[in-house]
PDB file of C-alpha atoms in Angstrom:
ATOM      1  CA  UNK I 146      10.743  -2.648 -14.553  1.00 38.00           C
ATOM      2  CA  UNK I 147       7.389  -4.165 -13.069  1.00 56.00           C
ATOM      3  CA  UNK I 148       5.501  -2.033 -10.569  1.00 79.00           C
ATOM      4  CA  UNK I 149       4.902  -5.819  -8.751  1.00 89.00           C
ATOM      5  CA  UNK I 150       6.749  -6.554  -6.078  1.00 94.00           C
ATOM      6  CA  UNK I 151       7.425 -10.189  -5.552  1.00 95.00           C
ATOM      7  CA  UNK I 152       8.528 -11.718  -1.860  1.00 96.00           C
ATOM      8  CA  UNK I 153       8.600 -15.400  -2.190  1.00 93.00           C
ATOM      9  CA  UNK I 154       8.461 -16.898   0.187  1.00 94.00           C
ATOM     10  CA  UNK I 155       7.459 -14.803   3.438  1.00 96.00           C
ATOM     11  CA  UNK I 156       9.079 -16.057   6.441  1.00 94.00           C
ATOM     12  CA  UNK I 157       5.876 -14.137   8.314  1.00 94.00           C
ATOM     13  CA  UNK I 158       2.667 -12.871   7.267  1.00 96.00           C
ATOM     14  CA  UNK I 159       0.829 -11.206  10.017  1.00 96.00           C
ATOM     15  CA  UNK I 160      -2.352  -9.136  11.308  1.00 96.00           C
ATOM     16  CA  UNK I 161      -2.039  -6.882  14.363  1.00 94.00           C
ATOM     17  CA  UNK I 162      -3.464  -3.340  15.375  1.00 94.00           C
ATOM     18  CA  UNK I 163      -2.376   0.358  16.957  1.00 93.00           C
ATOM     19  CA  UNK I 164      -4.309   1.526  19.206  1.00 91.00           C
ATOM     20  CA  UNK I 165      -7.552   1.097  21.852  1.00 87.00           C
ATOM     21  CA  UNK I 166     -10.920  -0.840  20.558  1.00 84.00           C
ATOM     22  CA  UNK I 167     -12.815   1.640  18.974  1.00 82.00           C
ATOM     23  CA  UNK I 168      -9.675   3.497  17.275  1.00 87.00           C
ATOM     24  CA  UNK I 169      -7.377   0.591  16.425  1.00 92.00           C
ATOM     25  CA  UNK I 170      -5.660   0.833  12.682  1.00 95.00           C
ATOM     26  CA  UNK I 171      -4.865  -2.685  11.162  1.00 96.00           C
ATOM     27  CA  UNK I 172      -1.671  -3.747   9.654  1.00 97.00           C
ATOM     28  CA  UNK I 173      -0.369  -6.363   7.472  1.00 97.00           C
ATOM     29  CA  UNK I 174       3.189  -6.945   8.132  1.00 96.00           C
ATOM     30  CA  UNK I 175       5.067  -9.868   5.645  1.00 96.00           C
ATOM     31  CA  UNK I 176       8.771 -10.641   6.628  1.00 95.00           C
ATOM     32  CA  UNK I 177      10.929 -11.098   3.919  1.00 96.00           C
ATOM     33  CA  UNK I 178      14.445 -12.261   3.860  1.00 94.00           C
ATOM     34  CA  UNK I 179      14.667 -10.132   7.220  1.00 90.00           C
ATOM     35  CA  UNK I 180      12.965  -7.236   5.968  1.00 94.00           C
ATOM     36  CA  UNK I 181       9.735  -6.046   6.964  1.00 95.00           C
ATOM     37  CA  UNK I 182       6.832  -5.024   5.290  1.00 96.00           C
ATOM     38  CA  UNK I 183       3.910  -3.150   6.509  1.00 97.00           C
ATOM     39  CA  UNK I 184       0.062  -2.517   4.616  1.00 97.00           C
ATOM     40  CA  UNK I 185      -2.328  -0.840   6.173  1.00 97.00           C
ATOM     41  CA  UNK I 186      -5.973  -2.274   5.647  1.00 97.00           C
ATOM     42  CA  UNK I 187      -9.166  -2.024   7.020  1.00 95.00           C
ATOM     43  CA  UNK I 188     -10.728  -4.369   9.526  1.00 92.00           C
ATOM     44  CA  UNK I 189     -13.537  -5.620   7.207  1.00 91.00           C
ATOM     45  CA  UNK I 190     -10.311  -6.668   4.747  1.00 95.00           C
ATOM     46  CA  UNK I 191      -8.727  -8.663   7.589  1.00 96.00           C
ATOM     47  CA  UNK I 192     -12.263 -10.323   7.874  1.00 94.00           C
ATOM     48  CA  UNK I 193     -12.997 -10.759   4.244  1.00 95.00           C
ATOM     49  CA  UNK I 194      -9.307 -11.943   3.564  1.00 97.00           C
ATOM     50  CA  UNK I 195      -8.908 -14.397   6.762  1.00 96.00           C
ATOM     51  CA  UNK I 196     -12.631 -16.001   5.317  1.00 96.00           C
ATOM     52  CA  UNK I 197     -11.323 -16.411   1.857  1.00 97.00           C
ATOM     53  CA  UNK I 198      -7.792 -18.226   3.171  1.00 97.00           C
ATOM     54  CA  UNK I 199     -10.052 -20.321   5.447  1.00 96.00           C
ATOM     55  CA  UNK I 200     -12.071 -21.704   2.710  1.00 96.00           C
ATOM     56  CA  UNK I 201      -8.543 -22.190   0.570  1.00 94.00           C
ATOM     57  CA  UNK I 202      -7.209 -24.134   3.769  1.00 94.00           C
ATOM     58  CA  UNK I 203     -10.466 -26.119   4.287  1.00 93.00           C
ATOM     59  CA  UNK I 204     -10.129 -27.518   0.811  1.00 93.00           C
ATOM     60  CA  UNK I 205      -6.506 -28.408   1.333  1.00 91.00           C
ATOM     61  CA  UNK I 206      -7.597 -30.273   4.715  1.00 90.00           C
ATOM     62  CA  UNK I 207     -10.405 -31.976   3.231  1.00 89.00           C
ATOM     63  CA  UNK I 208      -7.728 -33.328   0.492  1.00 88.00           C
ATOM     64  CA  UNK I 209      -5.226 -34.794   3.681  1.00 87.00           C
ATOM     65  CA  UNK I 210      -2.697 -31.757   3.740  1.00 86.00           C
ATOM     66  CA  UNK I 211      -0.596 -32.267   6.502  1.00 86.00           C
ATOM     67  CA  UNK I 212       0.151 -28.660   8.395  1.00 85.00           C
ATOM     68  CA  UNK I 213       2.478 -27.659  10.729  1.00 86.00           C
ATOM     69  CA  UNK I 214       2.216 -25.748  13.781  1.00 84.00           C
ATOM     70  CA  UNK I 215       3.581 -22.200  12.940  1.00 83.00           C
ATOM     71  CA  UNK I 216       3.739 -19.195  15.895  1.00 77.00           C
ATOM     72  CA  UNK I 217       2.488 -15.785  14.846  1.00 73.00           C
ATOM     73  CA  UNK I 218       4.572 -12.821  15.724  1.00 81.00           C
ATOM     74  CA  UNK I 219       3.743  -9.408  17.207  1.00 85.00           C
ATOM     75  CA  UNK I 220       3.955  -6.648  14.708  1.00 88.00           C
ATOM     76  CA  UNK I 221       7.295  -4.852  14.548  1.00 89.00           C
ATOM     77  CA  UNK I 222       8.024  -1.430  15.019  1.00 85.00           C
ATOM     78  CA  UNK I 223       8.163   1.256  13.528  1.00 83.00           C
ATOM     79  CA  UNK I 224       5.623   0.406  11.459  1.00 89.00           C
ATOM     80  CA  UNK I 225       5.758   2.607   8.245  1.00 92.00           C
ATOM     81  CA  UNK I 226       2.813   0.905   5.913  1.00 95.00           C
ATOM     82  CA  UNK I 227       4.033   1.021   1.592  1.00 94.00           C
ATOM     83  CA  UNK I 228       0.216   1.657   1.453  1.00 95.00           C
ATOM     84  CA  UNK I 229      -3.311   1.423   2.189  1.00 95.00           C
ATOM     85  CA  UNK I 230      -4.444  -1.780   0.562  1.00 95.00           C
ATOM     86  CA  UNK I 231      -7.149  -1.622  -1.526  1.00 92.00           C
ATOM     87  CA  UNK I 232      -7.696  -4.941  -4.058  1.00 92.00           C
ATOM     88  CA  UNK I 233      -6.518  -8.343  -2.470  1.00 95.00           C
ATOM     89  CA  UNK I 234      -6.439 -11.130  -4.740  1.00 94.00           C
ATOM     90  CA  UNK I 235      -5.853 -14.964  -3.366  1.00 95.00           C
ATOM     91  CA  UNK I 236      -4.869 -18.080  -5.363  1.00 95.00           C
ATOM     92  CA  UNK I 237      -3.427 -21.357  -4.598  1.00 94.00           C
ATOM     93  CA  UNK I 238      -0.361 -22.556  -6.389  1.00 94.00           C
ATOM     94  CA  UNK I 239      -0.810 -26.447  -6.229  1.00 89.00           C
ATOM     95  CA  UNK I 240       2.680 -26.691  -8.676  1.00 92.00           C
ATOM     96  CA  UNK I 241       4.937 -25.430  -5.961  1.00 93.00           C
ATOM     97  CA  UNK I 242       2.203 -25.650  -2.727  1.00 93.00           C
ATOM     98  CA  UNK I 243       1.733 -22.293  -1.503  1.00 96.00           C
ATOM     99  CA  UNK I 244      -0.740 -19.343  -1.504  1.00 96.00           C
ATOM    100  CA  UNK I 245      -0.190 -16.457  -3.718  1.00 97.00           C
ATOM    101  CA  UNK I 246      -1.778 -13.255  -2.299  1.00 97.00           C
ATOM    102  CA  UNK I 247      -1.455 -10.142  -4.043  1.00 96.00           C
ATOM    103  CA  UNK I 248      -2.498  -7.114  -2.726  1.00 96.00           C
ATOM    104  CA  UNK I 249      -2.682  -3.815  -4.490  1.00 93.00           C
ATOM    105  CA  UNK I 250      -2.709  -0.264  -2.969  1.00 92.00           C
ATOM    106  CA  UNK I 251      -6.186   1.762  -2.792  1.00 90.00           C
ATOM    107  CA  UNK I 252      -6.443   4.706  -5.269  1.00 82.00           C
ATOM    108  CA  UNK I 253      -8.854   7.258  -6.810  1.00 78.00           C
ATOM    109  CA  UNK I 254     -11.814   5.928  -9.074  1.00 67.00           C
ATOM    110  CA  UNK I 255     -11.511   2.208 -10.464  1.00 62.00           C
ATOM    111  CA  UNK I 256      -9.492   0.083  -8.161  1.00 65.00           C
ATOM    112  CA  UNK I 257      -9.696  -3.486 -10.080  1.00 70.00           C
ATOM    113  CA  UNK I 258      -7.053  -5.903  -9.742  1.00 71.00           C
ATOM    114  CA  UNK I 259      -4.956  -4.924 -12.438  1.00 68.00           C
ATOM    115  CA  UNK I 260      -1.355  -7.044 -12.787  1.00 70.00           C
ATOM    116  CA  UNK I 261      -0.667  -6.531 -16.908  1.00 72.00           C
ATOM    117  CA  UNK I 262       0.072  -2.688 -17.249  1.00 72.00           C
ATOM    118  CA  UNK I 263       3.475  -1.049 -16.735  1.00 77.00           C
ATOM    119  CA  UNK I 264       1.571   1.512 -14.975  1.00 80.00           C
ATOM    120  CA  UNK I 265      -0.536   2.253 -12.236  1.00 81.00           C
ATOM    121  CA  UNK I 266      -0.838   1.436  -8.235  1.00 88.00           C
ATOM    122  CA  UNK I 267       1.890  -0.419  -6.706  1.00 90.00           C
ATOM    123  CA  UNK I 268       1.528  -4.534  -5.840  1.00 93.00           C
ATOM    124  CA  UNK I 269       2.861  -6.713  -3.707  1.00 96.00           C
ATOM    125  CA  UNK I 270       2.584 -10.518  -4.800  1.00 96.00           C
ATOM    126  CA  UNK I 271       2.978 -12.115  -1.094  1.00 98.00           C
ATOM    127  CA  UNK I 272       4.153 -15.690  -1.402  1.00 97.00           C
ATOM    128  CA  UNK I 273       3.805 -18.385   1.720  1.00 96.00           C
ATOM    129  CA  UNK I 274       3.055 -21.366   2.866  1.00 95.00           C
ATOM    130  CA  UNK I 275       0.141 -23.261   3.142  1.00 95.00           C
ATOM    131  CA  UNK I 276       1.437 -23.508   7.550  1.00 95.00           C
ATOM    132  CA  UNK I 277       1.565 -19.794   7.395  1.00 95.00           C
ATOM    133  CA  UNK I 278      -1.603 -19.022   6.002  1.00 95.00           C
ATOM    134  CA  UNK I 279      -3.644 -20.899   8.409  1.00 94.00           C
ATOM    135  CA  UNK I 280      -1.548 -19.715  11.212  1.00 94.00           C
ATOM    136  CA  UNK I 281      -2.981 -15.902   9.759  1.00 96.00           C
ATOM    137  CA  UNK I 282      -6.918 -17.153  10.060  1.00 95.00           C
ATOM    138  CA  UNK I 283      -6.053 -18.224  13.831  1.00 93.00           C
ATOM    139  CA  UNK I 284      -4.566 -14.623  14.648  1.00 94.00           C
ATOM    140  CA  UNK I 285      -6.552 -12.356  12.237  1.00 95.00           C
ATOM    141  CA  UNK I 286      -9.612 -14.114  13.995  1.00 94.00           C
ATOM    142  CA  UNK I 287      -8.185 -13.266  17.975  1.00 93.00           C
ATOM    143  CA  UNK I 288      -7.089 -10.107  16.574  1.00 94.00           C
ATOM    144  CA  UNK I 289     -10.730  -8.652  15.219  1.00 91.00           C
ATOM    145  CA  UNK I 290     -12.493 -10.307  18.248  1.00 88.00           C
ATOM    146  CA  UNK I 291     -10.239  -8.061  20.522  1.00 88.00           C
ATOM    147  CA  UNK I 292     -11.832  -4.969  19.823  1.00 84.00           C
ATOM    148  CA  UNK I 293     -15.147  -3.480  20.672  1.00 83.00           C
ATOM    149  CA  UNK I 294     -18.497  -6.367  20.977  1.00 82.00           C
ATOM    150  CA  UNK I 295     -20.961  -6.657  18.477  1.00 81.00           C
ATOM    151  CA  UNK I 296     -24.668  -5.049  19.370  1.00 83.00           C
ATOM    152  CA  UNK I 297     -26.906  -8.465  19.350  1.00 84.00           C
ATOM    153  CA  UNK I 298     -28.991  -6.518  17.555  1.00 84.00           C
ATOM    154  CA  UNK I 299     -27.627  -5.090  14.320  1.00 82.00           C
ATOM    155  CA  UNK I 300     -24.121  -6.025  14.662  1.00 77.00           C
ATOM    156  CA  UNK I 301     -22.489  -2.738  15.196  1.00 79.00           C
ATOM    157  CA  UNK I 302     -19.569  -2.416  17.549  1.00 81.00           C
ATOM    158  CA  UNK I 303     -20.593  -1.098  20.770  1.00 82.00           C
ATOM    159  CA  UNK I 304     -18.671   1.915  22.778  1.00 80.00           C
ATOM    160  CA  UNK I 305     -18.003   1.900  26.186  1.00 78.00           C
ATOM    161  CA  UNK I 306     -20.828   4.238  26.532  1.00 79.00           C
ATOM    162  CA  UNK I 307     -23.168   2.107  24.024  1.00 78.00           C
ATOM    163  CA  UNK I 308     -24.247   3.180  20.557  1.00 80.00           C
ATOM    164  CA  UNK I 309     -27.440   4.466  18.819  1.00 82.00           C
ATOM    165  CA  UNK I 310     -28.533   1.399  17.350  1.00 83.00           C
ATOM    166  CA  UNK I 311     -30.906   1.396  14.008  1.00 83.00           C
ATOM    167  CA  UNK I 312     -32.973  -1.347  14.879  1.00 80.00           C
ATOM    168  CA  UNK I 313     -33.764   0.384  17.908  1.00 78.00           C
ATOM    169  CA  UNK I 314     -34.730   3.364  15.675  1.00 75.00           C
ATOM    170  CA  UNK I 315     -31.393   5.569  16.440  1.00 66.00           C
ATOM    171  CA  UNK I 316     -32.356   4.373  20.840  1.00 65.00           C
ATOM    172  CA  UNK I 317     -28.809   4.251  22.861  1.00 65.00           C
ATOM    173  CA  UNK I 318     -28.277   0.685  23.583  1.00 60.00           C
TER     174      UNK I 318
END
């Protein structure tokens, strides 16, 4: 049996968060004939990922694509994440038009992409549509913007109460 699971095609693919700026945990949640799935990642993953899909989307735009208007769903509870995601890797099918993302779960020492053993850390291969991956830059973008502002200094979320900033040699801002 492969350790790679495949859902194909995702009727959903969405980014949402738990909790107040500051302490928020980021999910991945892909809907799958009904079925939810949940991944925990890290906020500089939603970033990174939602950068990566932009450029893919860009390139399809820039060759006429026509998209169409998808609405993003709030995450569904209870959210019990398969994993914490460590490797993401994107690619565009252009044979059957959609984005293959797979996404492996974060373990101890070397954590490369690795789809050809038998063995090793579970992955998802996360199949959608080229609508529902730009409708995921729109959201993942609102939802990391929600949280805490960046210092206009060094770029370091700021707390309520400010933070010790390092271009102001370790000064509260």
């Amino acid at each position: 049996m492969s350790r790679i699971r495949r859902l194909d095609p995702v009727e959903s693919f969405i980014v949402g968060t738990i909790g107040r700026p500051g302490e928020r945990e980021f999910y991945l949640q892909a809907k799958y004939h009904g079925a939810i799935h949940s991944f925990a990642i890290d906020k500089s993953q939603v970033i990174a990922l939602a950068d990566r899909i932009a450029m893919l989307i860009g390139e399809l735009k820039a060759a006429d694509y026509r998209f169409e208007n998808v609405v993003a769903v709030n995450l569904e509870v209870p959210l019990i994440p398969e994993f914490q995601i460590g490797v993401i890797g994107i690619v565009w099918l252009g044979e059957s038009e959609q984005v293959s993302l797979d996404i492996q779960e974060i373990t101890e020492g070397d954590n490369d992409l690795d789809l050809e053993s038998k063995e090793g850390p579970a992955v998802f291969r996360i199949m959608m549509s080229p609508d529902i991956a730009n409708a995921f830059i729109g959201q993942s973008r609102k939802v990391v913007a929600a949280g805490r502002a960046p210092c206009p200094f060094c770029g370091l979320p700021i707390n309520k109460d400010g933070h010790l900033c390092p271009r102001a040699n370790g000064y509260r801002r």
